[in-house]
Each structure stands twice: as structure tokens, then as C-alpha cells.
CSV table of C-alpha atoms in Angstrom, one decimal:
chain,number,residue,atom,x,y,z
N,1,MET,CA,161.9,-100.6,-40.2
N,2,ALA,CA,159.4,-102.7,-42.0
N,3,ALA,CA,157.6,-99.6,-43.1
N,4,ASP,CA,160.7,-98.1,-44.7
N,5,ALA,CA,161.5,-101.4,-46.6
N,6,LYS,CA,157.8,-101.2,-48.0
N,7,VAL,CA,158.2,-97.6,-49.2
N,8,PHE,CA,161.8,-98.5,-50.8
N,9,PHE,CA,160.5,-101.4,-52.7
N,10,TYR,CA,157.4,-99.3,-53.7
N,11,LEU,CA,159.6,-96.5,-55.2
N,12,PHE,CA,161.9,-98.9,-56.7
N,13,PHE,CA,159.3,-100.8,-58.8
N,14,LEU,CA,157.4,-97.5,-59.6
N,15,ALA,CA,160.9,-96.4,-61.1
N,16,LEU,CA,161.3,-99.6,-63.1
N,17,SER,CA,157.8,-99.2,-64.5
N,18,CYS,CA,158.5,-95.5,-65.5
N,19,GLY,CA,161.8,-96.8,-67.4
N,20,VAL,CA,164.2,-94.7,-65.2
N,21,PHE,CA,166.7,-97.5,-65.2
N,22,SER,CA,166.6,-98.1,-68.9
N,23,GLN,CA,168.5,-96.7,-71.6
N,24,GLU,CA,165.8,-97.4,-74.2
N,25,ARG,CA,163.0,-94.8,-74.4
N,26,ASP,CA,160.6,-97.2,-75.9
N,27,PRO,CA,159.7,-99.9,-73.7
N,28,LEU,CA,158.1,-101.8,-76.8
N,29,GLU,CA,161.7,-101.9,-78.3
N,30,ARG,CA,162.6,-104.1,-75.2
N,31,VAL,CA,159.8,-106.6,-75.7
N,32,PHE,CA,160.3,-107.1,-79.5
N,33,LYS,CA,163.4,-106.7,-81.4
N,34,LYS,CA,164.1,-107.1,-85.1
N,35,GLY,CA,164.9,-110.5,-86.2
N,36,HIS,CA,163.3,-113.8,-87.4
N,37,THR,CA,159.6,-113.7,-88.0
N,38,ASN,CA,159.0,-116.0,-90.9
N,39,ASN,CA,160.2,-119.2,-92.6
N,40,TRP,CA,160.8,-120.2,-96.4
N,41,ALA,CA,162.2,-123.2,-98.0
N,42,VAL,CA,163.7,-123.7,-101.3
N,43,LEU,CA,164.0,-127.4,-102.2
N,44,VAL,CA,165.5,-128.4,-105.6
N,45,CYS,CA,166.1,-131.7,-107.2
N,46,THR,CA,168.2,-131.4,-110.3
N,47,SER,CA,168.1,-134.8,-111.7
N,48,ARG,CA,166.2,-136.4,-114.5
N,49,PHE,CA,165.8,-140.0,-115.4
N,50,TRP,CA,164.4,-143.2,-113.8
N,51,PHE,CA,167.7,-144.2,-112.5
N,52,ASN,CA,167.9,-141.1,-110.4
N,53,TYR,CA,164.6,-141.8,-108.5
N,54,ARG,CA,166.3,-141.3,-105.1
N,55,HIS,CA,167.0,-137.7,-105.7
N,56,VAL,CA,163.3,-137.0,-106.3
N,57,ALA,CA,162.7,-139.0,-103.2
N,58,ASN,CA,165.0,-137.0,-101.2
N,59,VAL,CA,163.4,-133.7,-102.1
N,60,LEU,CA,159.8,-134.9,-101.4
N,61,SER,CA,160.9,-136.3,-98.2
N,62,VAL,CA,162.2,-132.9,-97.0
N,63,TYR,CA,159.1,-131.2,-98.5
N,64,ARG,CA,157.1,-133.5,-96.3
N,65,SER,CA,159.0,-132.9,-93.3
N,66,VAL,CA,158.9,-129.1,-93.5
N,67,LYS,CA,155.3,-129.0,-94.0
N,68,ARG,CA,154.7,-131.3,-91.1
N,69,LEU,CA,156.7,-128.9,-89.0
N,70,GLY,CA,154.5,-125.9,-90.1
N,71,ILE,CA,156.0,-124.3,-93.3
N,72,PRO,CA,153.0,-124.0,-95.6
N,73,ASP,CA,153.4,-124.6,-99.3
N,74,SER,CA,152.8,-120.7,-99.7
N,75,HIS,CA,156.3,-120.5,-98.3
N,76,ILE,CA,157.8,-123.6,-100.0
N,77,ILE,CA,159.5,-123.4,-103.7
N,78,LEU,CA,159.5,-126.8,-104.8
N,79,MET,CA,161.7,-127.8,-108.0
N,80,THR,CA,161.8,-131.2,-109.3
N,81,ALA,CA,163.4,-132.0,-112.7
N,82,ASP,CA,161.7,-135.2,-113.2
N,83,ASP,CA,158.0,-136.4,-112.4
N,84,MET,CA,158.9,-139.9,-110.9
N,85,ALA,CA,155.3,-140.5,-110.1
N,86,CYS,CA,154.1,-140.3,-113.8
N,87,ASN,CA,157.1,-142.0,-115.0
N,88,ALA,CA,156.3,-144.9,-117.6
N,89,ARG,CA,158.5,-147.2,-115.5
N,90,ASN,CA,156.8,-146.8,-112.2
N,91,PRO,CA,154.5,-150.0,-111.7
N,92,GLN,CA,152.5,-148.0,-109.1
N,93,PRO,CA,151.6,-144.6,-111.1
N,94,GLY,CA,151.1,-141.7,-108.8
N,95,THR,CA,153.4,-142.8,-106.2
N,96,VAL,CA,157.0,-142.0,-104.8
N,97,TYR,CA,158.4,-143.8,-101.8
N,98,ASN,CA,161.7,-143.4,-100.0
N,99,ASN,CA,161.5,-146.8,-98.2
N,100,VAL,CA,161.3,-150.3,-99.5
N,101,ASN,CA,158.3,-150.9,-97.2
N,102,GLN,CA,156.5,-148.3,-99.3
N,103,HIS,CA,154.5,-147.1,-96.1
N,104,ILE,CA,154.5,-143.6,-96.9
N,105,ASN,CA,153.5,-142.1,-100.4
N,106,LEU,CA,155.7,-138.9,-100.8
N,107,TYR,CA,153.7,-137.7,-103.6
N,108,GLY,CA,150.3,-138.0,-101.9
N,109,ASP,CA,147.3,-135.8,-102.9
N,110,ASP,CA,148.9,-132.3,-101.4
N,111,VAL,CA,152.1,-131.9,-103.3
N,112,GLU,CA,152.4,-128.5,-104.8
N,113,VAL,CA,155.5,-128.5,-107.5
N,114,ASP,CA,156.3,-125.1,-108.4
N,115,TYR,CA,158.8,-125.7,-111.1
N,116,ARG,CA,159.1,-129.2,-112.9
N,117,GLY,CA,160.7,-130.7,-115.9
N,118,TYR,CA,162.6,-128.3,-118.1
N,119,ASP,CA,161.6,-125.4,-115.9
N,120,VAL,CA,164.2,-126.7,-113.4
N,121,THR,CA,167.1,-124.8,-114.8
N,122,VAL,CA,170.1,-122.7,-113.2
N,123,GLU,CA,168.7,-119.7,-114.6
N,124,ASN,CA,165.2,-120.0,-112.8
N,125,PHE,CA,166.9,-121.1,-109.6
N,126,ILE,CA,169.0,-118.1,-109.4
N,127,ARG,CA,166.3,-116.0,-110.5
N,128,VAL,CA,164.1,-117.4,-107.5
N,129,LEU,CA,166.6,-116.8,-105.1
N,130,THR,CA,167.3,-113.2,-106.2
N,131,GLY,CA,163.8,-112.2,-106.9
N,132,ARG,CA,164.4,-111.5,-110.6
N,133,LEU,CA,161.7,-113.1,-112.0
N,134,PRO,CA,159.4,-111.7,-114.9
N,135,ASP,CA,156.3,-109.8,-114.0
N,136,SER,CA,154.1,-112.6,-115.6
N,137,ALA,CA,155.6,-115.2,-112.8
N,138,PRO,CA,152.8,-115.7,-110.4
N,139,ARG,CA,153.2,-115.5,-106.5
N,140,SER,CA,153.3,-119.2,-106.3
N,141,LYS,CA,156.6,-119.2,-108.1
N,142,ARG,CA,158.3,-116.6,-106.1
N,143,LEU,CA,160.3,-116.4,-102.9
N,144,LEU,CA,158.7,-113.5,-101.3
N,145,SER,CA,161.1,-113.3,-98.2
N,146,ASP,CA,162.1,-110.4,-96.4
N,147,GLU,CA,165.0,-109.4,-94.2
N,148,ARG,CA,163.3,-111.2,-91.3
N,149,SER,CA,163.2,-114.5,-93.1
N,150,ASN,CA,164.8,-117.9,-92.2
N,151,ILE,CA,165.3,-119.8,-95.5
N,152,LEU,CA,166.4,-123.4,-95.9
N,153,VAL,CA,167.9,-124.2,-99.2
N,154,TYR,CA,167.9,-128.0,-99.7
N,155,MET,CA,169.6,-129.3,-103.0
N,156,THR,CA,170.1,-132.8,-104.3
N,157,GLY,CA,171.4,-134.2,-107.4
N,158,HIS,CA,174.8,-135.2,-109.0
N,159,GLY,CA,177.7,-132.8,-108.1
N,160,GLY,CA,181.3,-132.5,-108.4
N,161,ASP,CA,184.3,-130.2,-107.0
N,162,GLY,CA,182.5,-126.9,-106.9
N,163,PHE,CA,179.5,-127.5,-109.1
N,164,LEU,CA,176.0,-129.2,-109.1
N,165,LYS,CA,174.4,-130.5,-112.3
N,166,PHE,CA,171.1,-129.4,-113.5
N,167,GLN,CA,169.4,-132.3,-115.7
N,168,ASP,CA,172.8,-133.3,-116.9
N,169,ALA,CA,172.8,-130.1,-119.3
N,170,GLU,CA,174.2,-127.4,-117.3
N,171,GLU,CA,175.8,-126.8,-114.0
N,172,VAL,CA,175.7,-124.3,-111.2
N,173,THR,CA,178.9,-123.4,-109.6
N,174,SER,CA,179.7,-122.5,-106.1
N,175,VAL,CA,180.7,-119.0,-107.2
N,176,GLU,CA,177.4,-118.4,-108.8
N,177,LEU,CA,175.6,-119.6,-105.6
N,178,ALA,CA,177.7,-117.6,-103.7
N,179,ASP,CA,177.0,-114.5,-105.6
N,180,ALA,CA,173.2,-115.2,-105.7
N,181,PHE,CA,173.4,-115.4,-101.8
N,182,GLU,CA,175.0,-112.1,-101.6
N,183,GLN,CA,172.5,-110.5,-103.7
N,184,MET,CA,169.8,-111.7,-101.5
N,185,TRP,CA,171.7,-110.3,-98.3
N,186,GLN,CA,172.2,-106.8,-100.2
N,187,LYS,CA,168.5,-106.8,-101.1
N,188,GLN,CA,167.3,-107.8,-97.5
N,189,ARG,CA,165.8,-111.2,-98.7
N,190,TYR,CA,166.9,-113.4,-95.6
N,191,HIS,CA,167.6,-113.0,-91.8
N,192,GLU,CA,169.4,-116.1,-91.9
N,193,LEU,CA,170.0,-118.8,-94.4
N,194,PHE,CA,170.8,-122.5,-94.1
N,195,LEU,CA,172.3,-124.2,-97.2
N,196,MET,CA,172.0,-128.2,-97.0
N,197,VAL,CA,173.4,-130.2,-100.0
N,198,ASP,CA,173.4,-133.7,-100.6
N,199,THR,CA,175.5,-134.7,-103.6
N,200,CYS,CA,178.9,-136.1,-104.2
N,201,GLN,CA,181.5,-133.6,-103.1
N,202,ALA,CA,178.8,-131.7,-101.6
N,203,TYR,CA,181.0,-129.6,-99.1
N,204,SER,CA,182.7,-127.7,-102.1
N,205,MET,CA,179.4,-125.8,-102.9
N,206,ALA,CA,180.0,-124.2,-99.5
N,207,SER,CA,183.7,-123.2,-100.0
N,208,ARG,CA,183.0,-119.8,-101.8
N,209,LEU,CA,180.3,-118.5,-99.5
N,210,TYR,CA,181.1,-115.1,-98.0
N,211,SER,CA,177.7,-113.4,-97.1
N,212,PRO,CA,176.7,-112.7,-93.4
N,213,ASN,CA,174.3,-115.1,-91.5
N,214,LEU,CA,174.9,-118.0,-93.8
N,215,LEU,CA,175.1,-121.6,-92.4
N,216,ALA,CA,175.9,-124.7,-94.7
N,217,VAL,CA,176.4,-128.5,-94.5
N,218,GLY,CA,177.4,-130.7,-97.4
N,219,SER,CA,176.9,-134.6,-97.2
N,220,SER,CA,180.5,-135.3,-98.4
N,221,LEU,CA,183.9,-133.8,-98.5
N,222,VAL,CA,185.8,-132.9,-102.0
N,223,GLY,CA,186.8,-136.0,-103.4
N,224,GLU,CA,183.8,-138.2,-101.7
N,225,ASP,CA,180.9,-139.9,-103.0
N,226,SER,CA,177.5,-139.4,-101.4
N,227,LEU,CA,176.0,-142.9,-101.4
N,228,SER,CA,172.5,-144.3,-101.6
N,229,HIS,CA,171.1,-146.1,-98.6
N,230,HIS,CA,168.9,-149.0,-100.1
N,231,ASP,CA,166.9,-150.1,-103.2
N,232,ASP,CA,163.5,-151.4,-103.7
N,233,PRO,CA,163.5,-154.5,-106.0
N,234,SER,CA,160.0,-153.9,-107.1
N,235,ILE,CA,161.0,-151.0,-109.0
N,236,GLY,CA,164.6,-151.7,-109.5
N,237,VAL,CA,166.4,-148.3,-108.3
N,238,HIS,CA,167.7,-147.0,-104.9
N,239,VAL,CA,165.0,-144.9,-103.3
N,240,ILE,CA,166.9,-142.5,-101.1
N,241,ASP,CA,170.5,-141.2,-100.3
N,242,ARG,CA,172.1,-142.0,-97.1
N,243,TYR,CA,172.5,-138.6,-95.8
N,244,THR,CA,169.0,-137.5,-96.4
N,245,TYR,CA,167.8,-140.8,-95.0
N,246,TYR,CA,169.3,-140.1,-91.7
N,247,VAL,CA,168.3,-136.4,-91.8
N,248,LEU,CA,164.9,-137.5,-92.2
N,249,GLN,CA,165.2,-140.1,-89.3
N,250,PHE,CA,166.4,-137.3,-87.2
N,251,LEU,CA,163.8,-134.9,-88.2
N,252,GLU,CA,160.9,-137.5,-87.7
N,253,LYS,CA,161.6,-137.1,-83.9
N,254,VAL,CA,161.3,-133.4,-84.2
N,255,ARG,CA,158.0,-131.5,-83.1
N,256,PRO,CA,157.1,-127.9,-83.8
N,257,ASP,CA,157.9,-127.1,-79.9
N,258,SER,CA,161.1,-129.3,-80.0
N,259,GLU,CA,164.0,-128.1,-78.4
N,260,ALA,CA,166.4,-130.2,-81.0
N,261,THR,CA,169.4,-128.0,-82.2
N,262,ILE,CA,171.2,-127.7,-85.4
N,263,GLY,CA,174.2,-129.0,-83.6
N,264,ASP,CA,172.1,-132.1,-82.6
N,265,LEU,CA,171.4,-132.8,-86.1
N,266,PHE,CA,175.1,-132.2,-87.5
N,267,ARG,CA,176.2,-134.8,-84.4
N,268,TYR,CA,173.5,-137.4,-85.6
N,269,THR,CA,174.3,-137.5,-89.1
N,270,LYS,CA,177.9,-138.9,-88.4
N,271,PRO,CA,180.1,-140.5,-90.8
N,272,SER,CA,179.7,-144.0,-89.4
N,273,LEU,CA,176.0,-143.7,-90.6
N,274,VAL,CA,176.5,-141.8,-93.6
N,275,ILE,CA,179.4,-143.4,-94.8
N,276,SER,CA,180.9,-140.3,-96.2
N,277,THR,CA,182.0,-137.3,-94.2
N,278,PRO,CA,179.4,-134.5,-93.9
N,279,ARG,CA,181.0,-131.1,-93.0
N,280,ALA,CA,179.3,-127.9,-91.8
N,281,ARG,CA,180.4,-124.4,-92.4
N,282,THR,CA,179.6,-122.2,-89.4
N,283,ASP,CA,182.1,-119.3,-89.7
N,284,LEU,CA,179.8,-116.9,-91.5
N,285,PHE,CA,176.8,-117.6,-88.9
N,286,THR,CA,176.4,-115.4,-85.8
N,287,ARG,CA,174.8,-118.0,-83.5
N,288,ASN,CA,176.1,-121.2,-81.8
N,289,VAL,CA,174.5,-124.1,-83.7
N,290,ASP,CA,174.2,-125.8,-80.2
N,291,LYS,CA,171.6,-122.8,-79.4
N,292,THR,CA,169.9,-122.8,-82.7
N,293,LEU,CA,166.7,-124.6,-82.9
N,294,VAL,CA,166.1,-127.0,-85.8
N,295,THR,CA,162.7,-125.4,-86.2
N,296,ASP,CA,164.3,-122.3,-86.7
N,297,PHE,CA,164.8,-123.5,-90.4
N,298,PHE,CA,162.8,-126.8,-90.8
N,299,GLY,CA,159.8,-125.2,-89.0
N,300,SER,CA,157.4,-122.1,-89.0
N,301,VAL,CA,157.3,-119.2,-86.6
N,302,HIS,CA,154.6,-116.9,-86.1
N,303,ASN,CA,155.6,-113.9,-84.1
N,304,VAL,CA,153.7,-110.8,-83.3
N,305,GLU,CA,155.1,-107.7,-84.0
N,306,LEU,CA,154.4,-104.8,-81.4
N,307,THR,CA,153.9,-101.3,-82.2
N,308,ASN,CA,153.2,-98.0,-80.3
N,309,ILE,CA,151.4,-96.7,-83.3
N,310,SER,CA,148.0,-95.9,-81.9
N,311,SER,CA,144.7,-95.2,-84.1
N,312,ASN,CA,141.1,-94.1,-83.4
N,313,VAL,CA,138.6,-96.9,-84.1
N,314,GLU,CA,135.0,-95.8,-84.3
N,315,PRO,CA,132.8,-98.0,-82.1
N,316,ALA,CA,130.3,-100.5,-83.8
N,317,HIS,CA,126.5,-99.3,-83.6
N,318,ASP,CA,124.7,-101.7,-81.2
N,319,GLN,CA,122.2,-103.7,-83.0
N,320,THR,CA,120.8,-105.2,-80.0
N,321,ASP,CA,117.7,-103.3,-79.9
N,322,ARG,CA,117.0,-103.8,-83.5
N,323,TYR,CA,117.2,-107.6,-83.1
N,324,GLU,CA,115.1,-107.7,-79.9
N,325,ARG,CA,112.3,-105.7,-81.9
N,326,ASN,CA,112.4,-108.4,-84.6
């Protein structure tokens, strides 16, 4: 009886190894499935002028967080409409802080700004997203994503119902943003995309989205302001917005191997803290936000793609004898 059982289990495992019980012909397809293999971030501050210092601090804070969690500068497009670090009103040139204690200089020594000043326009922003930049644009200014890229798009500045201002001179509308994301989807420029907007009436920027695999959150509802958190008397302006402040507070507890989810982030940034009503749009997103890791967008993955393509490699000549003779 025992011998029969051993024979049965031997034949069973042999059948499994040969793929008898699998409908897939290629076992490698069962090991690695097409999906998310790389991360990108497009971080945009659209405000100029000293009194909008907090918006620059917002975007530099998110920049610092995604770099800490593993996204390299080569996969980050950073757009800042003003250079607060070099503003004549800055009592500490070369610095930007997001806290009155000034314990972290967000500008630091390793900030790579890809678009600054008057280069931060609606046209350039849309061109970056859709990949319609001129041939003369260097790789560092391009979003070189593909159909396996997860992309974080973070935007901060002054907004209204269905629009976000760029430098008080022009606006990007919710319709234009939605159409740009659709172009990205049609051109296979993302696998999943997470839009985070911290402006007044921010959720309105998500109202016209219609493309697949999009997740969006706004810091405030239509008709609501998005408020600043605190000021720094030494520089005379507010240094960070409330929503971004609490997003960063959450991210500071996240490590590259963290199991924290996007759902956890949404619950953490509650109205009683933010003093506005953050709202998420999840109907276009295929996954459960409570099973979607924060690091799927704010971190970086390095998956290895398996293939069954083989090639012949010529063995290297053994140099041992020659070295010994020398």
C-alpha cells in the first residue's frame, strides 16, 4: 500500500513538471506575466513669486520622498516655475525648507530640475506626457515610459473648478489633462497612472478622466480651498500646504519594502487633519486600493523579465596558463 502511494505521488509530480495539468504551453509565461516593471514620476509646481514659496516646497518634498524610495533622477521629470532657492528675498540663499525648524534643506546638493522658470508651460507639460517633444530635447527632459511603467503625476499650485494655473499666465484644464492621459494610453506610455493634485478645488481635475488604469486624488472638493499648514516668520511666508504635509508625514514611515497601501494613504489624509475634503477617484483603476502598495507609485521596482530565447555563447579562452608563465 505504501509502495503504491509512493508511485502515485511520483507520477503526479512528474506530470506537474511536464506541464500536463497546465493549459499554458510555455512554463515561463506562468512565472512572469506582463505588468508593472518600472516607475516614473512627473512632479510639477506651476506657481511663481515669493508668496507661493510653499508650492515649490511641496513639489521638492515629494521629489525627495520618491528619490528616497528608489526612483532615480533619470526617471523623474521635475518642473518648478520659480527658483525660490535663488530668490533675492531668501535670507538663506540656496535653501528651501518645508518646516519652520529648517532641519532639511529640500534643495540640497542633488536636485535636478528639468524644467524651470518660463519653461514650465502648459505646452511643455502636455508634450512631456504625450512624448511630443522636439528632436532637440535631451533624454533628461523626456518621459521615456512604456506600457509597463507606473507613473506618478503630482501637481501643485493655484487651481479652480476644472483648471490649474501655470504662472498666473495660462491654465491647463481638466479636459486637456484627460485627453493627454488618453494619448498616453493609446501610445502605450503607461501601465498604471496615479494623479495627485494639491490645489484649491483639486478634485475637479479628475472629473473628466476616462482612460483605463487611472487613479486620482485631489486635496479638496469643488468649492473648497486647499489650505497651507504653517508659516516661517524668518522668511515671512507659508512653507507647505496641509495636504502635502500629511502625505509626506505618511511617506516618512514608508520604506522600499513597506506593505503600506494607497488605501492607507487615503485614510491617513483625513479631513480633520487636512481641513479640506480629499477625494479619490478609483472607478478607472482595476485594482483594489487596499491591495495596491504605496511603493507601486512612490517607489521603484526592478523586476527581471524571463525569456525562453536561447543563444550560443562562445567560451572565453582560459588565460590561466599565460598568467602562470608570467
